[in-house]
Short mmCIF file of C-alpha atoms in Angstrom, two decimals:
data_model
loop_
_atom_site.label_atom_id
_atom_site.label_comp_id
_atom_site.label_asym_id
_atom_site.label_seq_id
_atom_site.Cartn_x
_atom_site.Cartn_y
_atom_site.Cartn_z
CA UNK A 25 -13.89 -0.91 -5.18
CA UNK A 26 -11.19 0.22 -7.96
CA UNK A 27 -8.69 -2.39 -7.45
CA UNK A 28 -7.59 -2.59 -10.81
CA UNK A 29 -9.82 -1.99 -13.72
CA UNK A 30 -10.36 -1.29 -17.80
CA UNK A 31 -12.44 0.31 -19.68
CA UNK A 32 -13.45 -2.20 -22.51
CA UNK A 33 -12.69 -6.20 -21.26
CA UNK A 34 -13.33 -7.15 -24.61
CA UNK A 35 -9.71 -5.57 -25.48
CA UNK A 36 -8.41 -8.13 -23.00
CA UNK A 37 -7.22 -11.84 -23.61
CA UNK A 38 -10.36 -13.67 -23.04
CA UNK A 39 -10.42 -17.15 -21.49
CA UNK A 40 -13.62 -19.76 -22.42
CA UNK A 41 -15.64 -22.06 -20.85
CA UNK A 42 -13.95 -25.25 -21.19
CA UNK A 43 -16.37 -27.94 -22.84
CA UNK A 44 -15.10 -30.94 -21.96
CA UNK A 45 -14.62 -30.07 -18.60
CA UNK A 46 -16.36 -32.37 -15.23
CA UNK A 47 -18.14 -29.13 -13.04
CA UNK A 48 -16.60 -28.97 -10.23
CA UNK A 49 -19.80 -29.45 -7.42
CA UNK A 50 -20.57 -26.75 -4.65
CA UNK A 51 -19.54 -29.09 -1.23
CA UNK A 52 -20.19 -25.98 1.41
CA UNK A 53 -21.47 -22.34 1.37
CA UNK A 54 -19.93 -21.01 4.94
CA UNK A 55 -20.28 -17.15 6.50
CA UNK A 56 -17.32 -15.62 7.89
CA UNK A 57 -17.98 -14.36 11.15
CA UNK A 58 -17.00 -10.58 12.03
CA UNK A 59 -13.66 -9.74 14.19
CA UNK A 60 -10.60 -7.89 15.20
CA UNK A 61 -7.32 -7.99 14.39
CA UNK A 62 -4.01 -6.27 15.15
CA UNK A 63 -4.99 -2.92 16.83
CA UNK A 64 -8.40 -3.23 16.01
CA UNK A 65 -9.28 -3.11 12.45
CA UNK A 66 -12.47 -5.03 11.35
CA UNK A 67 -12.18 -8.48 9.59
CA UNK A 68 -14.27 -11.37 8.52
CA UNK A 69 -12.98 -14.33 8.83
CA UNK A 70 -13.29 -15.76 6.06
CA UNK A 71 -12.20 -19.34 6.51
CA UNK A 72 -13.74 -19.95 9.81
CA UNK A 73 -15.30 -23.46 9.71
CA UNK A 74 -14.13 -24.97 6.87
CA UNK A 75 -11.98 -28.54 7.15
CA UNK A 76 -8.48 -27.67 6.53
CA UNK A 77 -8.24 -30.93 3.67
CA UNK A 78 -10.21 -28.58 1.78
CA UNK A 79 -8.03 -25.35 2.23
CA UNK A 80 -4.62 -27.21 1.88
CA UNK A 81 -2.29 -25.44 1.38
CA UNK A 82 -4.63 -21.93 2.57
CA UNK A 83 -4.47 -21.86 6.30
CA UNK A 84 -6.42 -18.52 6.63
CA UNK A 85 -7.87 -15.38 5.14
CA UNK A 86 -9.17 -12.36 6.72
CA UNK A 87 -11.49 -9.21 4.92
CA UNK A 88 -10.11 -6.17 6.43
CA UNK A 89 -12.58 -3.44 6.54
CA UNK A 90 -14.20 -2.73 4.00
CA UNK A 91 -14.53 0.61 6.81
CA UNK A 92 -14.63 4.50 5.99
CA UNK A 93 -12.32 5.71 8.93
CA UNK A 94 -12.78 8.89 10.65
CA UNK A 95 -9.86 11.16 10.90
CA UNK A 96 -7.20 9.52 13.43
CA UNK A 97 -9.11 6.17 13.37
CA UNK A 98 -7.15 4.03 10.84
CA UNK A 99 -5.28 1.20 12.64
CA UNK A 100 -2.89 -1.27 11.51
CA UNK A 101 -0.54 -4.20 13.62
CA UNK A 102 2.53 -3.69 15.92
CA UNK A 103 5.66 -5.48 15.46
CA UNK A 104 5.52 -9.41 15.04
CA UNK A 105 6.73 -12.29 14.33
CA UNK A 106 5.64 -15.23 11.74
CA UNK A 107 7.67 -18.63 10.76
CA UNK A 108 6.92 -21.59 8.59
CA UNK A 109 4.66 -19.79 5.85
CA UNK A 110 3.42 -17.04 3.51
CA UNK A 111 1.36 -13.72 4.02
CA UNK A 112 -0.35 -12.73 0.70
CA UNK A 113 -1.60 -8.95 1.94
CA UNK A 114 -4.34 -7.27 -1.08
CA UNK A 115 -5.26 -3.81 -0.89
CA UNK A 116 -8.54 -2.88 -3.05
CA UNK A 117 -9.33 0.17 -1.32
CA UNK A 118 -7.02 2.78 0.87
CA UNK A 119 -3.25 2.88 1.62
CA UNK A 120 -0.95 0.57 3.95
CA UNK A 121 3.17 0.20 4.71
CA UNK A 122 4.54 -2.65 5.49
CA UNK A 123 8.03 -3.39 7.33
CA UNK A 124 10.02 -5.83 8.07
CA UNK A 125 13.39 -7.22 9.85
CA UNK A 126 14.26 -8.81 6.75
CA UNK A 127 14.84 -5.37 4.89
CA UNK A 128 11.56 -6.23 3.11
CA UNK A 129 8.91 -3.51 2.63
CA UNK A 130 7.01 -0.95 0.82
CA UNK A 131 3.53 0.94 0.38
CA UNK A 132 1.12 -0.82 -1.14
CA UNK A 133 -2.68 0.89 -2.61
CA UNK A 134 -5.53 0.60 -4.59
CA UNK A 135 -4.85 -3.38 -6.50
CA UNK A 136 -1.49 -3.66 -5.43
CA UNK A 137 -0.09 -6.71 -3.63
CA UNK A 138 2.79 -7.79 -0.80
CA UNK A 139 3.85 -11.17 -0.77
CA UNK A 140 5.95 -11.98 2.36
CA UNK A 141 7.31 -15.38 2.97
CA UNK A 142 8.63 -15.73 6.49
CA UNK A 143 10.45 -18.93 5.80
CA UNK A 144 12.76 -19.55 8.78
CA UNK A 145 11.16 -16.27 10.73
CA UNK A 146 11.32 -12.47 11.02
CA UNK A 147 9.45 -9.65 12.58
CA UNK A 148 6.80 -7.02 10.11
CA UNK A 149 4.56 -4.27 10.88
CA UNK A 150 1.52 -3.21 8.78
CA UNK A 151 0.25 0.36 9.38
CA UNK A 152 -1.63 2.92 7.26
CA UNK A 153 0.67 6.33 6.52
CA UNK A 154 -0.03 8.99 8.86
CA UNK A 155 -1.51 11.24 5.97
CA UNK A 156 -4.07 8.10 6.45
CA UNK A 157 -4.19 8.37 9.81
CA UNK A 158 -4.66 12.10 9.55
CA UNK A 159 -7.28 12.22 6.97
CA UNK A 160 -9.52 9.61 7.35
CA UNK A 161 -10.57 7.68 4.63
CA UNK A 162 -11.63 3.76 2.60
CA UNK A 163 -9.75 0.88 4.07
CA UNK A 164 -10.49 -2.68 2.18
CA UNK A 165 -8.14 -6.03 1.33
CA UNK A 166 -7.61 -9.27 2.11
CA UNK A 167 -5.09 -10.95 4.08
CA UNK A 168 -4.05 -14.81 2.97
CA UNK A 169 -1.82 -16.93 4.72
CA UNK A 170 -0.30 -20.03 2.42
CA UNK A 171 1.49 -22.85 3.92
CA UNK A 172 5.12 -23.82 3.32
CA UNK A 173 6.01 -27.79 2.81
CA UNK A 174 8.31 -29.09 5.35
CA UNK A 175 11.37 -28.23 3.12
CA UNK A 176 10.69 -24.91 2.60
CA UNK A 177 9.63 -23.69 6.18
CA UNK A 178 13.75 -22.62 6.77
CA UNK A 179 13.56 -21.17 3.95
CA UNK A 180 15.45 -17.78 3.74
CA UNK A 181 12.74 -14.80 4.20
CA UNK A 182 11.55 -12.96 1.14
CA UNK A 183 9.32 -9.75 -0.14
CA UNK A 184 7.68 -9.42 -2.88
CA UNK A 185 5.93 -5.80 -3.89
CA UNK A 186 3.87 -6.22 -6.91
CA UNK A 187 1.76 -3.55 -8.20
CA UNK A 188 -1.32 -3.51 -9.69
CA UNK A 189 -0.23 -2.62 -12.74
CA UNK A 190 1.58 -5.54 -13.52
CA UNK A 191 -1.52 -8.39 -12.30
CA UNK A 192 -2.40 -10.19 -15.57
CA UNK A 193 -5.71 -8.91 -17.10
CA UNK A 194 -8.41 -11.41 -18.66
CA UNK A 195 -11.88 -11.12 -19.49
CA UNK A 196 -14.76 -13.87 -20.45
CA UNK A 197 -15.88 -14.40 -23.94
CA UNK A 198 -19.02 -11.90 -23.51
CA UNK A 199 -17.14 -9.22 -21.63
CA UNK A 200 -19.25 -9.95 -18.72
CA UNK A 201 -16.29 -10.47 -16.22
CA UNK A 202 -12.93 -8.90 -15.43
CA UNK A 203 -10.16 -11.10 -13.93
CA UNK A 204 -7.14 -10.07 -12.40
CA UNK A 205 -4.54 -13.07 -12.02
CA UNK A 206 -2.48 -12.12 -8.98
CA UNK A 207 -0.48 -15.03 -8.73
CA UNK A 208 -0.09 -18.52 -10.64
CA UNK A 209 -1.70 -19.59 -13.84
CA UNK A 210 -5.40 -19.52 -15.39
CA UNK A 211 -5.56 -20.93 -18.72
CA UNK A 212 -2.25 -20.50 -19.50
CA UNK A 213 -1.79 -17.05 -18.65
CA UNK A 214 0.92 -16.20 -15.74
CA UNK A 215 -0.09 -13.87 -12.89
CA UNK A 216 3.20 -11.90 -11.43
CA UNK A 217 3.08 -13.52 -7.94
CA UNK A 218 6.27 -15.91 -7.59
CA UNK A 219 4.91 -18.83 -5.14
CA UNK A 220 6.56 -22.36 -3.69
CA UNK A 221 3.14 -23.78 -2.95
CA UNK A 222 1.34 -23.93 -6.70
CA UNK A 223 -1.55 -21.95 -6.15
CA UNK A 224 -3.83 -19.42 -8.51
CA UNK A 225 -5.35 -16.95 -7.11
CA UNK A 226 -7.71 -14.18 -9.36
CA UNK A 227 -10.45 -11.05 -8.32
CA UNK A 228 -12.80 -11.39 -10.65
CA UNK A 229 -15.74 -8.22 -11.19
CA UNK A 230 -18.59 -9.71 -12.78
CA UNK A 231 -21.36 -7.68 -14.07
CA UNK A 232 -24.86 -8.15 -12.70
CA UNK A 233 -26.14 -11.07 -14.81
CA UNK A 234 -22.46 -12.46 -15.91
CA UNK A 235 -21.53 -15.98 -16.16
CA UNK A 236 -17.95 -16.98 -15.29
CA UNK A 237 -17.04 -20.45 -15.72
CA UNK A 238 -13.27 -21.10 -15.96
CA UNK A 239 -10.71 -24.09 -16.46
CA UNK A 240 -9.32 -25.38 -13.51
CA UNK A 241 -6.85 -27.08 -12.07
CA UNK A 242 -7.75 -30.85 -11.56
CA UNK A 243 -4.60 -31.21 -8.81
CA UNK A 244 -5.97 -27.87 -7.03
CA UNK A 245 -8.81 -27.73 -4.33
CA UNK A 246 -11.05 -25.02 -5.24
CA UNK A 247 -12.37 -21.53 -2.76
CA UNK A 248 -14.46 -18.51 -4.31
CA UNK A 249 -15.14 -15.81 -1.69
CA UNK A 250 -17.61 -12.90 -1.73
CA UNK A 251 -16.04 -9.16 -1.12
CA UNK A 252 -19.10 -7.65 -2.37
CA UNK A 253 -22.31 -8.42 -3.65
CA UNK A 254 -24.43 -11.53 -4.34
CA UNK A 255 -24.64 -14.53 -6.97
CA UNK A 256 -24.51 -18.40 -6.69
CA UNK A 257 -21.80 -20.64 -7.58
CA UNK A 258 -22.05 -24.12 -9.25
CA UNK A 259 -24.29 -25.42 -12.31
CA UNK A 260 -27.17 -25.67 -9.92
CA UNK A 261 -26.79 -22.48 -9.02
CA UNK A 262 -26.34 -22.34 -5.40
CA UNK A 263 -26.97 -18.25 -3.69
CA UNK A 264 -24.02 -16.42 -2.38
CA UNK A 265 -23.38 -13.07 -0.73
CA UNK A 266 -20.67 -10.50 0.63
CA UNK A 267 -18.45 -12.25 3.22
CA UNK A 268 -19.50 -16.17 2.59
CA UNK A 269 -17.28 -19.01 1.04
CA UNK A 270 -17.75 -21.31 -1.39
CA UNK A 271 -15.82 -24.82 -1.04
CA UNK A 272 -16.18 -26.51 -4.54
CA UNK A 273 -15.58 -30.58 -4.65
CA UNK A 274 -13.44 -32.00 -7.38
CA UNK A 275 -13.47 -31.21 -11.21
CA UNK A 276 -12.11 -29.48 -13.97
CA UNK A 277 -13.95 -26.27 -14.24
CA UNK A 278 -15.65 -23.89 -11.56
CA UNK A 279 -18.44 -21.54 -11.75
CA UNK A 280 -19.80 -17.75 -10.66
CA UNK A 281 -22.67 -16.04 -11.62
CA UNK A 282 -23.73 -12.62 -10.37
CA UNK A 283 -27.53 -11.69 -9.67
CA UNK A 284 -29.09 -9.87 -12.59
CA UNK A 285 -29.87 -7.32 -9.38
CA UNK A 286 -27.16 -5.90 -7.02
CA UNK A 287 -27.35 -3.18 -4.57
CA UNK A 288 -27.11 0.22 -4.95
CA UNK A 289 -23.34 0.59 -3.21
CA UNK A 290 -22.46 -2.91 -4.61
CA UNK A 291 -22.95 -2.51 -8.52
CA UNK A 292 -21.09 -5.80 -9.60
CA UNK A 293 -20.30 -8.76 -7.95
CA UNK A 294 -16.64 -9.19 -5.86
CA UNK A 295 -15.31 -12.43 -5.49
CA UNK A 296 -11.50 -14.04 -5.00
CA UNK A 297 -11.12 -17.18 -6.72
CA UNK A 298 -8.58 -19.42 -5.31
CA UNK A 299 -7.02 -23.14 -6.00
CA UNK A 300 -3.90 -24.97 -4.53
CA UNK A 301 -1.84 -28.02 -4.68
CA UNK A 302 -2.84 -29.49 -1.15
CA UNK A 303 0.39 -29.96 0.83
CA UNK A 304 -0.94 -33.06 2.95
CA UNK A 305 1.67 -32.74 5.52
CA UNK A 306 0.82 -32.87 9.25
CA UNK A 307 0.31 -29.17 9.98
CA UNK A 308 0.90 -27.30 13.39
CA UNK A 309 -0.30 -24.12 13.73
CA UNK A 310 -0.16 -21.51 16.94
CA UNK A 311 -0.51 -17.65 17.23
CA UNK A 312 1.87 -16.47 14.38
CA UNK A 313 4.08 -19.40 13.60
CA UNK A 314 2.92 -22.58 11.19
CA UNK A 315 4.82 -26.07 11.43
CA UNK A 316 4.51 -29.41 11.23
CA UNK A 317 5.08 -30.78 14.65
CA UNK A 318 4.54 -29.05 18.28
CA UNK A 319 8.01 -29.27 18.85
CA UNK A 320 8.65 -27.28 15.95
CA UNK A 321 6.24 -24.74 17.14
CA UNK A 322 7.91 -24.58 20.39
CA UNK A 323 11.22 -24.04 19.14
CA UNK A 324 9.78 -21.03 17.06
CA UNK A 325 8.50 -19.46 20.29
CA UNK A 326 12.12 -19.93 21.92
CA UNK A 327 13.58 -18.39 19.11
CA UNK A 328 11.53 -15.41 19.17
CA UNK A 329 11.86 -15.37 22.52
CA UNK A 330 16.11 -15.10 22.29
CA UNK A 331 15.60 -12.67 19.36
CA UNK A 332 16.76 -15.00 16.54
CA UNK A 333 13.86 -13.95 13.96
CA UNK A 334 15.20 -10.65 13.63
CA UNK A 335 14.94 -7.01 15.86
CA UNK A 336 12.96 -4.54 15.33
CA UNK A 337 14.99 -1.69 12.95
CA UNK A 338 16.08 1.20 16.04
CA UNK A 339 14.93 4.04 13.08
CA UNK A 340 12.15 2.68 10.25
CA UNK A 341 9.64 4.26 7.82
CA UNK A 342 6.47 3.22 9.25
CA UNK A 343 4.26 6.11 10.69
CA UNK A 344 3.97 6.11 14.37
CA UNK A 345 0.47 6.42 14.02
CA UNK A 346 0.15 3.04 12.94
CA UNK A 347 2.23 1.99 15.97
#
């Protein structure tokens, strides 16, 4: 899992344990449950039965892989449409393109990040490269969708291609944890990711044994997830493991701490760290659109349906064996 990485994280701009702080309480540990998405690449879903008031503004997130394809087996998605929100696409491990009607698009690898915001609509493909395709090889991200407020759903589309070597790069006092902010603010230091829905969200490695406890947003809910390894979360230390989600209740701080013993293909301990600005806005969401109301929703099927959110481009980059 290389993401992004450093040598020595005591070199890095270290963020502390806030002391005056209320912990922020662990309300729910959930499992994601195992699936299939777009033409049949493995995901867990990580979101699955957790009350949307406390994912507001997250509607979804999805582990793809983490898989070692055989030569011709990586997959992607085929042409689509979305409306009304954002897709936050992170690749840890492996190669992907992505296209789309707006003109956005790009290849993204190992800790580098699209941000697509679909606003009023469009079409996009994901697909790995056919040397990918050809050669086999690790597959691993994450997929996060963030909700637009009512203004912004219109919105006109936009792409965003940030690499990994531009994420901002923290560490804890002790060295015992790397953090990569991908997008918003931790303790005062900016991630690149532009969003309209405040939101923060960091990959932090911690070392087997490492505390993390961080400063965090009073206004934002609070989600850690699990890509590899296991730990607890909270002051009273509750156990996690790969592919389960913490909720955390309200506060000022959160914390992670990875087992003093991993496993042998899991040396450190994964986890995505992620806080928002709830949106509290009715929300409707269907397939590949996300509105308010299920007139709105409807209206977003016509339109696809009359080709207003864009045609697919008659020559484009993307590999045909991703299609």
């Amino acid at each position: 899992m290389p993401a992004v990485t450093v040598e020595n994280p005591l070199a890095l701009p270290r963020v502390a344990a806030p002391t005056d702080a209320v912990a922020r309480p662990v309300l729910a540990v959930t499992t994601a449950p195992s699936g299939f998405e777009g033409e049949g690449f493995p995901v867990r879903r990580a979101f699955a039965g957790i009350n949307y008031k406390y994912l507001d503004p997250f509607i979804m997130m999805d582990q793809m892989g983490e898989v070692e394809y055989a030569p011709g087996e990586p997959k992607g998605t085929p042409w689509h449409p979305h409306r009304g929100f954002e897709t936050v696409t992170y690749i840890i491990d492996g190669i992907f393109d992505h296209q789309d009607s707006n003109g956005g698009g790009g290849t993204i690898t190992n800790g580098d990040t699209q941000w697509m915001t679909a606003g009023s609509g469009l079409l996009h493909i994901e697909a790995p490269p056919e040397s990918l395709v050809m050669s086999g090889g690790l597959f691993h991200g994450l997929q996060l969708w963030v909700n637009l407020p009512a203004k912004d759903k219109m919105m006109a589309p936009r792409y965003q291609d940030i690499r990994g070597g531009t994420v901002q790069l923290l560490s804890t006092p002790d060295g015992g944890a790397l953090l990569r902010v991908i997008a918003g603010e931790l303790d005062g230091h900016q991630g690149p990711g532009i969003t309209h829905t405040p939101i923060t969200m960091v990959h932090a490695t911690l070392a087997p044994g490492a505390e993390l406890t961080l400063p965090w947003r009073e206004d934002f809910n609070g989600l850690a997830y699990v890509l590899a390894g296991r730990g607890s979360v909270g002051t009273d230390r509750r156990p996690v493991h790969t592919g389960q989600t913490a909720v955390f209740g309200a506060g000022g701080s959160l914390t992670v701490r990875a087992d003093e013993q991993q496993d042998s293909n899991t040396p450190d301990l994964e986890v995505v760290l992620l806080g928002g600005q709830p949106i509290r806005e009715p929300m409707a969401h269907y397939g590949p659109f996300v509105m308010n109301t299920r007139e709105e929703l409807q209206q977003a099927f016509e339109d696809f349906q009359k080709g207003r959110l864009g045609t697919v481009p008659a020559v484009h980059g993307m590999s045909e064996g991703g299609l």
